Amino acid sequence: MAQEQIKLHFKNVTAHAIDNEHGITEEQFRELAKKTSPLIKQLNKERLDGETPYRNLPYNTQISQQVKELVNELKGRCENLVILGIGGSALGNIALQTALNPYMYNLDDTQRTGPRLFVLDNVDPPQLVSFLDWLGDRLDKTIFNVISKSGWTAETAAQLMIIRKLLLDKLGPNGMRDQVLATTDSKEGILHDIAEDLNLRCLEVPDGIGGRFSVLSSVGLFSAAMCGIDIDALLEGARDMDTRVKCEDFHKNPAAINAAINYHFYNHDKKISVIMPYSYALKDLSDWYRQLWAESLGKARDLADREVNIGPTPVKALGTTDQHSQIQLYREGPNDKLFTFLQVNNFDSDIKTGPAPDCAPELDFLAGKNLSVLLNNEKKATEYALIESKRPCLTIIFPEVNAYTVGQFIYLFEVTTSFAGALFNINPYDQPAVELGKEATFALMDKPGDEYKEFRKKIQSLTEIDEKFLV
Ligand code: PA5
């Protein structure tokens, strides 16, 4: 553990920093430690019993080896890498790319260390049409990585069917096979069957790992490695975080403390959790976190099958952009939020402001200053203003943004989610509520089967536009 670690700073959630009504008192913190400490052992045991296989991904050299071999094979003839996937099969890929490659990566060939990356995580017609217009005759230099663990996701299946037809029309069956890589379940599912039938190259989504916990598997590693991201450092960061989050001393375990604090505020009328990076690179990790938190912790029933309808609402904001959009509400609106800032100590590049124009000496105080100083001071200023308004604030401090620290962050928040699930006494690894919408889509898209007929009528009668209510 020689490299610099990301750290969780939690002073500004304490009663000492805020007040007894809105902060955590020493007594309450002791209670949280007492409640959470046994869960560390419990989670470590569940992991040893094979119940949380995502915990072992950072150690899985077979996956990273397989990914690297495919990258070696494909990178030379790939100018564009297109991900077809959604939810946990897309958000991690986007987050890694934004965090670890330059802002202009896709547009500036001198800043690229691999193919351009496009993640099509929607079925929006104008978006796809515009993209395919741009792609034009670049098909033979484009790899399509279709990612779906279940293979049953309508959006991803529809995208694949569009791309397959296009490739068959333009490049024929061999061309199609050469340009598509499937990442899916190793044993079953429609995508698995399609991949076998069409003899596609394949990567596996390991057993027992849901989409939102899969970024450190082939799901996220392939696109990252293709685009020049150091996946060994990413996994090393996650492994080093693992030693910290399995530590049985609550006071040294950042995931246990993070989850306990979130749990406390949920139970003290702060059911909204705002994550606010002060770094553009980290902005899409908020989207990844939002899905992880929402799908894992938003549950109707607890482990004893009691109705609880529980779950903090994750909200993403970006510093400083959202200071000019959300802070008015955050300070003067309801005191119902916990804030988690992401702060970067050293940016990998920086830029100084020029001198103030002669006609505007009022701007002298900004002249010759590094932009990183302005950005980080704005974070401090926002945190200060929130504390003045008695709003609790956490900060995750990144010494810098690199593959190692991003790997740490991902693993920290995955395990925080497991701790939060245990504190809320719910199952964080399923997503039963997502299924109904998926089934309803199948019914509306005329999937055959008697069970869909009545279902279709029911959905239509409820969702039809009613003229009487149209203004
Ligand atoms: O986290 C999850 O399990 C979901 O968000 C899935 O990733 C998403 O629904 C896509 O599923 P699949 O990978 O089966 O296409």
Short mmCIF file of C-alpha atoms and ligand atoms in Angstrom, two decimals:
data_model
loop_
_atom_site.label_atom_id
_atom_site.label_comp_id
_atom_site.label_asym_id
_atom_site.label_seq_id
_atom_site.Cartn_x
_atom_site.Cartn_y
_atom_site.Cartn_z
CA MET A 1 0.00 0.00 0.00
CA ALA A 2 2.74 2.42 -0.97
CA GLN A 3 0.62 4.74 -3.09
CA GLU A 4 -1.42 7.63 -1.72
CA GLN A 5 -4.87 6.64 -0.52
CA ILE A 6 -8.19 8.37 -1.01
CA LYS A 7 -9.57 9.44 2.37
CA LEU A 8 -13.00 10.10 3.86
CA HIS A 9 -13.21 13.32 5.89
CA PHE A 10 -16.23 13.34 8.21
CA LYS A 11 -15.66 16.15 10.70
CA ASN A 12 -18.34 18.29 9.07
CA VAL A 13 -21.16 15.88 9.82
CA THR A 14 -20.52 16.06 13.55
CA ALA A 15 -22.59 18.00 16.07
CA HIS A 16 -19.37 19.79 16.96
CA ALA A 17 -19.15 21.24 13.42
CA ILE A 18 -22.90 21.79 12.89
CA ASP A 19 -25.13 21.57 15.96
CA ASN A 20 -26.82 18.92 18.08
CA GLU A 21 -30.00 19.02 16.05
CA HIS A 22 -28.46 18.39 12.63
CA GLY A 23 -25.04 16.88 13.34
CA ILE A 24 -24.01 13.54 14.80
CA THR A 25 -23.28 13.76 18.51
CA GLU A 26 -20.48 11.76 20.13
CA GLU A 27 -23.06 9.53 21.77
CA GLN A 28 -24.79 8.90 18.45
CA PHE A 29 -21.44 8.11 16.82
CA ARG A 30 -20.70 5.57 19.56
CA GLU A 31 -24.09 3.96 18.92
CA LEU A 32 -23.39 3.85 15.18
CA ALA A 33 -20.03 2.19 15.84
CA LYS A 34 -21.73 -0.37 18.09
CA LYS A 35 -24.39 -1.17 15.48
CA THR A 36 -22.04 -1.29 12.49
CA SER A 37 -19.02 -3.08 14.00
CA PRO A 38 -20.58 -6.58 13.97
CA LEU A 39 -21.58 -6.03 10.34
CA ILE A 40 -17.92 -5.87 9.34
CA LYS A 41 -17.44 -9.47 10.49
CA GLN A 42 -20.76 -10.39 8.89
CA LEU A 43 -19.79 -8.95 5.50
CA ASN A 44 -16.35 -10.57 5.67
CA LYS A 45 -18.04 -13.91 6.35
CA GLU A 46 -20.58 -13.47 3.54
CA ARG A 47 -17.67 -12.80 1.24
CA LEU A 48 -15.81 -15.96 2.38
CA ASP A 49 -19.03 -17.93 1.93
CA GLY A 50 -19.11 -16.80 -1.71
CA GLU A 51 -22.23 -14.65 -1.31
CA THR A 52 -20.65 -11.44 -2.64
CA PRO A 53 -18.41 -12.47 -5.53
CA TYR A 54 -17.93 -8.85 -6.62
CA ARG A 55 -15.59 -8.52 -3.62
CA ASN A 56 -13.07 -10.82 -5.33
CA LEU A 57 -13.01 -9.12 -8.74
CA PRO A 58 -9.85 -7.07 -8.02
CA TYR A 59 -7.98 -10.37 -7.52
CA ASN A 60 -9.28 -12.09 -10.66
CA THR A 61 -6.21 -12.21 -12.92
CA GLN A 62 -7.95 -14.55 -15.33
CA ILE A 63 -10.40 -11.82 -16.34
CA SER A 64 -7.76 -9.13 -16.75
CA GLN A 65 -5.56 -11.52 -18.73
CA GLN A 66 -8.42 -12.41 -21.08
CA VAL A 67 -9.27 -8.73 -21.51
CA LYS A 68 -5.65 -7.87 -22.33
CA GLU A 69 -5.41 -10.66 -24.90
CA LEU A 70 -8.52 -9.39 -26.67
CA VAL A 71 -7.24 -5.83 -26.55
CA ASN A 72 -3.97 -6.97 -28.17
CA GLU A 73 -5.92 -8.72 -30.86
CA LEU A 74 -8.40 -5.93 -31.65
CA LYS A 75 -6.79 -2.60 -30.83
CA GLY A 76 -4.72 -2.33 -34.04
CA ARG A 77 -7.77 -2.40 -36.28
CA CYS A 78 -10.17 -0.48 -34.06
CA GLU A 79 -10.60 3.28 -34.46
CA ASN A 80 -14.00 3.39 -32.80
CA LEU A 81 -15.28 1.32 -29.91
CA VAL A 82 -19.03 1.34 -29.43
CA ILE A 83 -20.64 -0.02 -26.27
CA LEU A 84 -24.20 -1.28 -26.62
CA GLY A 85 -25.53 -1.65 -23.09
CA ILE A 86 -27.50 0.11 -20.39
CA GLY A 87 -27.51 0.58 -16.60
CA GLY A 88 -24.76 -1.44 -14.96
CA SER A 89 -23.64 -2.51 -18.42
CA ALA A 90 -22.76 1.06 -19.40
CA LEU A 91 -22.40 3.48 -16.48
CA GLY A 92 -19.08 2.10 -15.24
CA ASN A 93 -17.60 2.27 -18.73
CA ILE A 94 -18.64 5.91 -19.07
CA ALA A 95 -17.34 6.75 -15.60
CA LEU A 96 -13.91 5.22 -16.21
CA GLN A 97 -13.55 6.96 -19.54
CA THR A 98 -14.48 10.42 -18.21
CA ALA A 99 -12.32 9.97 -15.11
CA LEU A 100 -9.18 8.63 -16.72
CA ASN A 101 -8.98 9.98 -20.25
CA PRO A 102 -8.69 13.61 -21.37
CA TYR A 103 -11.79 15.73 -21.94
CA MET A 104 -11.08 15.94 -25.70
CA TYR A 105 -10.10 12.27 -26.04
CA ASN A 106 -12.59 11.46 -28.80
CA LEU A 107 -11.99 14.60 -30.82
CA ASP A 108 -8.24 15.13 -30.65
CA ASP A 109 -6.14 12.33 -32.18
CA THR A 110 -3.05 13.54 -30.32
CA GLN A 111 -4.82 13.05 -26.97
CA ARG A 112 -6.08 9.56 -27.82
CA THR A 113 -4.29 6.40 -26.71
CA GLY A 114 -6.85 4.04 -28.25
CA PRO A 115 -10.07 4.07 -30.23
CA ARG A 116 -12.73 6.73 -29.82
CA LEU A 117 -15.29 5.50 -27.31
CA PHE A 118 -19.06 5.82 -27.69
CA VAL A 119 -21.44 4.37 -25.12
CA LEU A 120 -24.95 4.12 -26.54
CA ASP A 121 -26.97 3.55 -23.38
CA ASN A 122 -30.37 4.48 -24.78
CA VAL A 123 -32.77 3.77 -27.62
CA ASP A 124 -33.19 7.35 -28.71
CA PRO A 125 -33.77 7.36 -32.50
CA PRO A 126 -32.26 10.75 -33.43
CA GLN A 127 -29.20 10.02 -31.28
CA LEU A 128 -28.54 6.66 -32.93
CA VAL A 129 -29.33 7.90 -36.44
CA SER A 130 -26.94 10.81 -36.04
CA PHE A 131 -24.27 8.48 -34.69
CA LEU A 132 -24.67 5.97 -37.51
CA ASP A 133 -24.60 8.81 -40.07
CA TRP A 134 -21.25 9.86 -38.65
CA LEU A 135 -20.02 6.26 -38.56
CA GLY A 136 -20.83 5.84 -42.27
CA ASP A 137 -18.20 3.68 -43.93
CA ARG A 138 -16.03 3.40 -40.80
CA LEU A 139 -17.76 0.08 -39.91
CA ASP A 140 -14.74 -2.10 -40.62
CA LYS A 141 -12.69 0.03 -38.20
CA THR A 142 -15.32 -0.14 -35.48
CA ILE A 143 -15.77 -2.75 -32.77
CA PHE A 144 -19.21 -3.08 -31.20
CA ASN A 145 -19.06 -4.45 -27.65
CA VAL A 146 -22.58 -5.54 -26.78
CA ILE A 147 -22.87 -5.94 -23.01
CA SER A 148 -25.82 -7.59 -21.32
CA LYS A 149 -25.61 -9.99 -18.44
CA SER A 150 -29.16 -11.28 -18.90
CA GLY A 151 -29.22 -10.81 -22.66
CA TRP A 152 -32.89 -9.98 -22.18
CA THR A 153 -32.68 -6.22 -22.00
CA ALA A 154 -34.93 -4.79 -24.73
CA GLU A 155 -32.82 -1.68 -25.35
CA THR A 156 -29.59 -3.61 -25.84
CA ALA A 157 -31.26 -6.33 -27.92
CA ALA A 158 -32.82 -3.68 -30.20
CA GLN A 159 -29.46 -1.91 -30.64
CA LEU A 160 -27.78 -5.21 -31.47
CA MET A 161 -30.43 -6.01 -34.05
CA ILE A 162 -29.87 -2.66 -35.76
CA ILE A 163 -26.10 -3.05 -35.77
CA ARG A 164 -26.21 -6.69 -36.87
CA LYS A 165 -28.34 -5.82 -39.90
CA LEU A 166 -26.09 -2.91 -40.77
CA LEU A 167 -22.98 -5.05 -40.52
CA LEU A 168 -24.51 -7.92 -42.47
CA ASP A 169 -25.64 -5.53 -45.22
CA LYS A 170 -22.32 -3.72 -45.47
CA LEU A 171 -19.71 -6.32 -44.49
CA GLY A 172 -21.43 -9.71 -44.74
CA PRO A 173 -21.48 -12.49 -42.11
CA ASN A 174 -17.71 -12.66 -41.67
CA GLY A 175 -17.45 -8.91 -41.28
CA MET A 176 -20.26 -8.97 -38.75
CA ARG A 177 -18.51 -11.64 -36.73
CA ASP A 178 -15.24 -9.73 -36.83
CA GLN A 179 -16.72 -6.48 -35.56
CA VAL A 180 -18.92 -7.64 -32.67
CA LEU A 181 -17.79 -8.71 -29.22
CA ALA A 182 -20.37 -9.99 -26.73
CA THR A 183 -20.00 -9.60 -22.96
CA THR A 184 -22.61 -11.73 -21.25
CA ASP A 185 -23.41 -14.59 -18.90
CA SER A 186 -21.09 -17.55 -19.40
CA LYS A 187 -23.80 -20.18 -19.47
CA GLU A 188 -27.22 -18.86 -20.42
CA GLY A 189 -29.34 -16.05 -21.83
CA ILE A 190 -30.31 -14.87 -25.29
CA LEU A 191 -27.11 -12.94 -25.90
CA HIS A 192 -25.12 -15.99 -24.87
CA ASP A 193 -27.09 -18.07 -27.41
CA ILE A 194 -26.73 -15.44 -30.16
CA ALA A 195 -22.98 -15.22 -29.52
CA GLU A 196 -22.62 -18.99 -29.78
CA ASP A 197 -24.77 -19.21 -32.88
CA LEU A 198 -22.95 -16.39 -34.67
CA ASN A 199 -19.57 -17.50 -33.35
CA LEU A 200 -18.85 -14.09 -31.83
CA ARG A 201 -15.89 -13.26 -29.65
CA CYS A 202 -17.03 -13.34 -26.04
CA LEU A 203 -16.18 -12.07 -22.58
CA GLU A 204 -17.97 -13.37 -19.52
CA VAL A 205 -19.90 -11.55 -16.82
CA PRO A 206 -18.96 -13.64 -13.77
CA ASP A 207 -21.68 -15.51 -11.89
CA GLY A 208 -23.49 -13.78 -9.06
CA ILE A 209 -22.40 -10.23 -9.95
CA GLY A 210 -25.15 -7.76 -10.84
CA GLY A 211 -24.57 -5.05 -13.43
CA ARG A 212 -23.99 -2.23 -10.95
CA PHE A 213 -21.27 -4.23 -9.15
CA SER A 214 -19.59 -5.37 -12.38
CA VAL A 215 -17.40 -2.46 -13.48
CA LEU A 216 -14.21 -4.20 -12.28
CA SER A 217 -15.05 -7.28 -14.39
CA SER A 218 -14.75 -7.62 -18.16
CA VAL A 219 -17.85 -5.37 -18.36
CA GLY A 220 -15.82 -2.26 -17.50
CA LEU A 221 -12.26 -3.45 -18.02
CA PHE A 222 -12.41 -4.14 -21.76
CA SER A 223 -13.39 -0.65 -22.92
CA ALA A 224 -11.03 0.86 -20.35
CA ALA A 225 -8.05 -1.19 -21.51
CA MET A 226 -8.87 -0.55 -25.19
CA CYS A 227 -8.80 3.19 -24.46
CA GLY A 228 -5.40 3.06 -22.80
CA ILE A 229 -6.49 3.00 -19.15
CA ASP A 230 -4.17 1.12 -16.81
CA ILE A 231 -6.49 -1.64 -15.61
CA ASP A 232 -3.76 -3.18 -13.43
CA ALA A 233 -3.53 0.07 -11.45
CA LEU A 234 -7.33 0.24 -11.26
CA LEU A 235 -7.48 -3.26 -9.75
CA GLU A 236 -4.54 -2.57 -7.47
CA GLY A 237 -6.36 0.47 -6.09
CA ALA A 238 -9.43 -1.69 -5.45
CA ARG A 239 -7.33 -4.36 -3.74
CA ASP A 240 -5.67 -1.80 -1.47
CA MET A 241 -9.09 -0.42 -0.58
CA ASP A 242 -10.19 -3.96 0.18
CA THR A 243 -7.63 -4.22 2.98
CA ARG A 244 -9.15 -1.06 4.49
CA VAL A 245 -12.83 -1.97 4.13
CA LYS A 246 -12.48 -5.44 5.58
CA CYS A 247 -10.69 -4.08 8.65
CA GLU A 248 -12.71 -5.08 11.71
CA ASP A 249 -11.94 -1.89 13.58
CA PHE A 250 -14.90 0.35 12.73
CA HIS A 251 -12.85 3.49 13.35
CA LYS A 252 -10.35 2.52 10.63
CA ASN A 253 -12.88 1.26 8.09
CA PRO A 254 -13.97 4.01 5.66
CA ALA A 255 -16.81 1.98 4.09
CA ALA A 256 -18.31 1.12 7.47
CA ILE A 257 -18.09 4.76 8.64
CA ASN A 258 -19.46 6.11 5.35
CA ALA A 259 -22.42 3.71 5.45
CA ALA A 260 -23.08 4.38 9.14
CA ILE A 261 -23.15 8.15 8.57
CA ASN A 262 -25.48 7.79 5.59
CA TYR A 263 -27.71 5.47 7.62
CA HIS A 264 -27.80 7.91 10.52
CA PHE A 265 -28.89 10.84 8.37
CA TYR A 266 -31.51 8.75 6.56
CA ASN A 267 -33.03 8.06 9.98
CA HIS A 268 -32.77 11.72 10.97
CA ASP A 269 -34.87 13.27 8.22
CA LYS A 270 -32.09 13.61 5.66
CA LYS A 271 -33.21 11.08 3.09
CA ILE A 272 -31.49 12.75 0.14
CA SER A 273 -27.84 12.11 -0.51
CA VAL A 274 -26.12 14.61 -2.82
CA ILE A 275 -22.78 13.67 -4.34
CA MET A 276 -20.88 16.67 -5.67
CA PRO A 277 -17.48 16.22 -7.31
CA TYR A 278 -15.29 19.29 -7.72
CA SER A 279 -13.65 17.71 -10.74
CA TYR A 280 -15.07 17.24 -14.21
CA ALA A 281 -13.17 13.97 -14.49
CA LEU A 282 -15.15 12.56 -11.56
CA LYS A 283 -18.54 13.76 -12.77
CA ASP A 284 -19.68 10.47 -14.31
CA LEU A 285 -18.71 8.52 -11.21
CA SER A 286 -21.74 10.32 -9.73
CA ASP A 287 -23.99 8.68 -12.32
CA TRP A 288 -22.41 5.33 -11.55
CA TYR A 289 -22.88 5.94 -7.80
CA ARG A 290 -26.48 7.08 -8.34
CA GLN A 291 -27.41 3.76 -9.92
CA LEU A 292 -25.45 1.75 -7.38
CA TRP A 293 -27.13 3.50 -4.46
CA ALA A 294 -30.65 3.68 -5.94
CA GLU A 295 -31.01 0.14 -7.27
CA SER A 296 -29.25 -1.41 -4.32
CA LEU A 297 -30.89 0.44 -1.44
CA GLY A 298 -34.35 1.39 -2.70
CA LYS A 299 -36.37 -1.59 -1.49
CA ALA A 300 -40.00 -2.30 -0.56
CA ARG A 301 -39.33 -5.15 1.85
CA ASP A 302 -36.65 -5.92 4.39
CA LEU A 303 -34.91 -9.25 4.95
CA ALA A 304 -37.74 -10.31 7.30
CA ASP A 305 -40.19 -9.57 4.46
CA ARG A 306 -41.71 -6.59 6.28
CA GLU A 307 -42.86 -3.68 4.15
CA VAL A 308 -40.33 -0.87 4.69
CA ASN A 309 -40.19 1.16 1.44
CA ILE A 310 -36.73 2.32 2.30
CA GLY A 311 -33.87 4.00 0.46
CA PRO A 312 -31.95 7.26 0.34
CA THR A 313 -32.44 9.27 -2.85
CA PRO A 314 -29.08 9.86 -4.55
CA VAL A 315 -28.71 13.19 -6.33
CA LYS A 316 -25.77 14.25 -8.46
CA ALA A 317 -24.39 17.74 -8.67
CA LEU A 318 -21.16 19.10 -10.13
CA GLY A 319 -18.94 21.74 -8.58
CA THR A 320 -18.73 24.53 -9.46
CA THR A 321 -21.40 24.32 -12.18
CA ASP A 322 -24.25 23.48 -9.81
CA GLN A 323 -23.34 26.19 -7.32
CA HIS A 324 -25.10 28.39 -9.85
CA SER A 325 -28.08 26.07 -10.08
CA GLN A 326 -28.69 24.16 -6.83
CA ILE A 327 -27.02 25.86 -3.87
CA GLN A 328 -29.89 28.27 -3.22
CA LEU A 329 -32.12 25.24 -2.61
CA TYR A 330 -29.46 23.29 -0.75
CA ARG A 331 -28.90 26.12 1.75
CA GLU A 332 -32.35 27.61 2.18
CA GLY A 333 -34.65 24.77 1.16
CA PRO A 334 -35.50 21.84 3.43
CA ASN A 335 -32.64 20.58 5.57
CA ASP A 336 -33.14 17.05 4.25
CA LYS A 337 -29.79 16.27 2.57
CA LEU A 338 -26.39 14.83 3.30
CA PHE A 339 -23.66 16.19 1.01
CA THR A 340 -20.65 14.20 -0.18
CA PHE A 341 -18.03 16.27 -1.95
CA LEU A 342 -15.27 14.72 -4.06
CA GLN A 343 -12.14 16.85 -3.82
CA VAL A 344 -8.93 16.51 -5.84
CA ASN A 345 -5.73 17.77 -4.25
CA ASN A 346 -3.48 17.67 -7.31
CA PHE A 347 -4.87 17.95 -10.81
CA ASP A 348 -2.80 16.37 -13.58
CA SER A 349 -2.69 19.68 -15.40
CA ASP A 350 -3.33 23.24 -14.39
CA ILE A 351 -3.60 26.68 -15.94
CA LYS A 352 -3.09 30.20 -14.61
CA THR A 353 -5.36 33.14 -15.22
CA GLY A 354 -3.90 36.05 -17.16
CA PRO A 355 -3.62 39.61 -15.82
CA ALA A 356 -6.73 41.67 -15.21
CA PRO A 357 -7.55 44.13 -18.02
CA ASP A 358 -6.43 47.71 -17.14
CA CYS A 359 -10.05 48.81 -17.18
CA ALA A 360 -10.99 46.18 -14.56
CA PRO A 361 -8.52 46.39 -11.65
CA GLU A 362 -11.28 44.88 -9.47
CA LEU A 363 -10.30 41.53 -11.01
CA ASP A 364 -6.66 41.79 -9.88
CA PHE A 365 -7.31 39.39 -7.02
CA LEU A 366 -7.93 36.62 -9.59
CA ALA A 367 -4.87 37.41 -11.74
CA GLY A 368 -2.06 34.88 -12.03
CA LYS A 369 -3.89 32.28 -9.96
CA ASN A 370 -4.08 28.59 -10.78
CA LEU A 371 -7.55 27.46 -11.79
CA SER A 372 -7.18 24.47 -9.44
CA VAL A 373 -6.85 26.95 -6.55
CA LEU A 374 -10.08 28.66 -7.59
CA LEU A 375 -11.90 25.33 -7.98
CA ASN A 376 -10.78 23.97 -4.61
CA ASN A 377 -11.47 27.25 -2.86
CA GLU A 378 -14.96 27.22 -4.33
CA LYS A 379 -15.42 23.75 -2.82
CA LYS A 380 -14.33 25.06 0.57
CA ALA A 381 -16.59 28.09 0.17
CA THR A 382 -19.59 25.91 -0.66
CA GLU A 383 -18.87 23.54 2.21
CA TYR A 384 -18.55 26.49 4.58
CA ALA A 385 -21.82 27.99 3.35
CA LEU A 386 -23.62 24.67 3.79
CA ILE A 387 -22.24 24.20 7.30
CA GLU A 388 -23.38 27.74 8.17
CA SER A 389 -26.85 26.54 7.16
CA LYS A 390 -26.45 23.44 9.38
CA ARG A 391 -26.17 21.02 6.45
CA PRO A 392 -23.89 17.98 7.02
CA CYS A 393 -20.99 17.51 4.59
CA LEU A 394 -18.64 14.61 3.89
CA THR A 395 -15.60 14.87 1.64
CA ILE A 396 -13.78 12.13 -0.24
CA ILE A 397 -10.26 13.42 -0.85
CA PHE A 398 -8.44 12.21 -3.95
CA PRO A 399 -4.68 12.94 -3.75
CA GLU A 400 -5.00 12.88 -7.54
CA VAL A 401 -7.28 11.32 -10.13
CA ASN A 402 -5.61 8.25 -11.61
CA ALA A 403 -6.50 4.61 -12.24
CA TYR A 404 -5.30 3.63 -8.77
CA THR A 405 -7.43 6.17 -6.86
CA VAL A 406 -10.46 5.60 -9.07
CA GLY A 407 -10.15 1.85 -8.38
CA GLN A 408 -10.13 2.69 -4.67
CA PHE A 409 -13.20 4.90 -4.98
CA ILE A 410 -15.19 2.29 -6.88
CA TYR A 411 -14.42 -0.41 -4.35
CA LEU A 412 -15.06 1.92 -1.42
CA PHE A 413 -18.53 2.78 -2.65
CA GLU A 414 -19.42 -0.78 -3.62
CA VAL A 415 -18.59 -1.98 -0.12
CA THR A 416 -20.26 1.08 1.45
CA THR A 417 -23.39 -0.04 -0.40
CA SER A 418 -23.08 -3.52 1.09
CA PHE A 419 -22.73 -2.02 4.59
CA ALA A 420 -25.69 0.29 3.99
CA GLY A 421 -27.75 -2.70 2.80
CA ALA A 422 -26.89 -4.55 6.00
CA LEU A 423 -27.75 -1.50 8.16
CA PHE A 424 -31.09 -1.05 6.41
CA ASN A 425 -31.58 -4.82 6.69
CA ILE A 426 -32.42 -5.18 2.99
CA ASN A 427 -30.95 -7.15 0.09
CA PRO A 428 -28.77 -4.70 -1.88
CA TYR A 429 -28.05 -7.16 -4.69
CA ASP A 430 -31.46 -7.56 -6.34
CA GLN A 431 -33.67 -5.09 -8.24
CA PRO A 432 -37.17 -6.62 -8.29
CA ALA A 433 -38.88 -3.30 -9.04
CA VAL A 434 -37.03 -2.89 -12.35
CA GLU A 435 -38.55 -6.10 -13.67
CA LEU A 436 -42.15 -4.89 -13.95
CA GLY A 437 -41.21 -2.10 -16.35
CA LYS A 438 -39.14 -4.53 -18.43
CA GLU A 439 -42.08 -6.98 -18.63
CA ALA A 440 -44.49 -4.14 -19.47
CA THR A 441 -42.22 -3.10 -22.34
CA PHE A 442 -42.24 -6.67 -23.66
CA ALA A 443 -46.05 -6.71 -23.50
CA LEU A 444 -46.37 -3.38 -25.32
CA MET A 445 -43.91 -4.51 -27.96
CA ASP A 446 -46.19 -7.51 -28.68
CA LYS A 447 -44.09 -10.24 -27.18
CA PRO A 448 -46.03 -13.46 -27.81
CA GLY A 449 -47.61 -15.34 -24.90
CA ASP A 450 -51.08 -15.40 -23.33
CA GLU A 451 -49.76 -13.79 -20.15
CA TYR A 452 -48.88 -10.68 -22.14
CA LYS A 453 -52.34 -10.19 -23.74
CA GLU A 454 -54.29 -9.12 -20.64
CA PHE A 455 -51.24 -7.36 -19.29
CA ARG A 456 -51.00 -5.29 -22.49
CA LYS A 457 -54.65 -4.20 -22.22
CA LYS A 458 -54.18 -3.23 -18.59
CA ILE A 459 -51.11 -1.09 -19.31
CA GLN A 460 -52.80 0.55 -22.30
CA SER A 461 -55.93 1.46 -20.36
CA LEU A 462 -53.83 3.10 -17.65
CA THR A 463 -51.38 4.96 -19.85
CA GLU A 464 -53.58 5.99 -22.79
CA ILE A 465 -53.84 9.76 -23.22
CA ASP A 466 -57.31 10.77 -22.00
CA GLU A 467 -58.71 13.77 -23.91
CA LYS A 468 -60.71 14.82 -20.84
CA PHE A 469 -57.50 15.54 -19.00
CA LEU A 470 -55.67 17.20 -21.87
CA VAL A 471 -55.23 20.98 -21.74
O1 PA5 B 1 -27.42 -3.23 -12.08
C1 PA5 B 1 -28.18 -3.93 -12.75
O2 PA5 B 1 -28.33 -5.14 -12.54
C2 PA5 B 1 -28.97 -3.32 -13.90
O3 PA5 B 1 -28.82 -1.95 -13.97
C3 PA5 B 1 -28.51 -3.92 -15.22
O4 PA5 B 1 -27.15 -3.67 -15.39
C4 PA5 B 1 -29.29 -3.34 -16.40
O5 PA5 B 1 -30.67 -3.52 -16.20
C5 PA5 B 1 -28.88 -4.04 -17.69
O6 PA5 B 1 -29.04 -5.43 -17.56
P1 PA5 B 1 -28.32 -6.44 -18.51
O7 PA5 B 1 -26.86 -6.33 -18.30
O8 PA5 B 1 -28.85 -7.78 -18.13
O9 PA5 B 1 -28.70 -6.07 -19.92
#
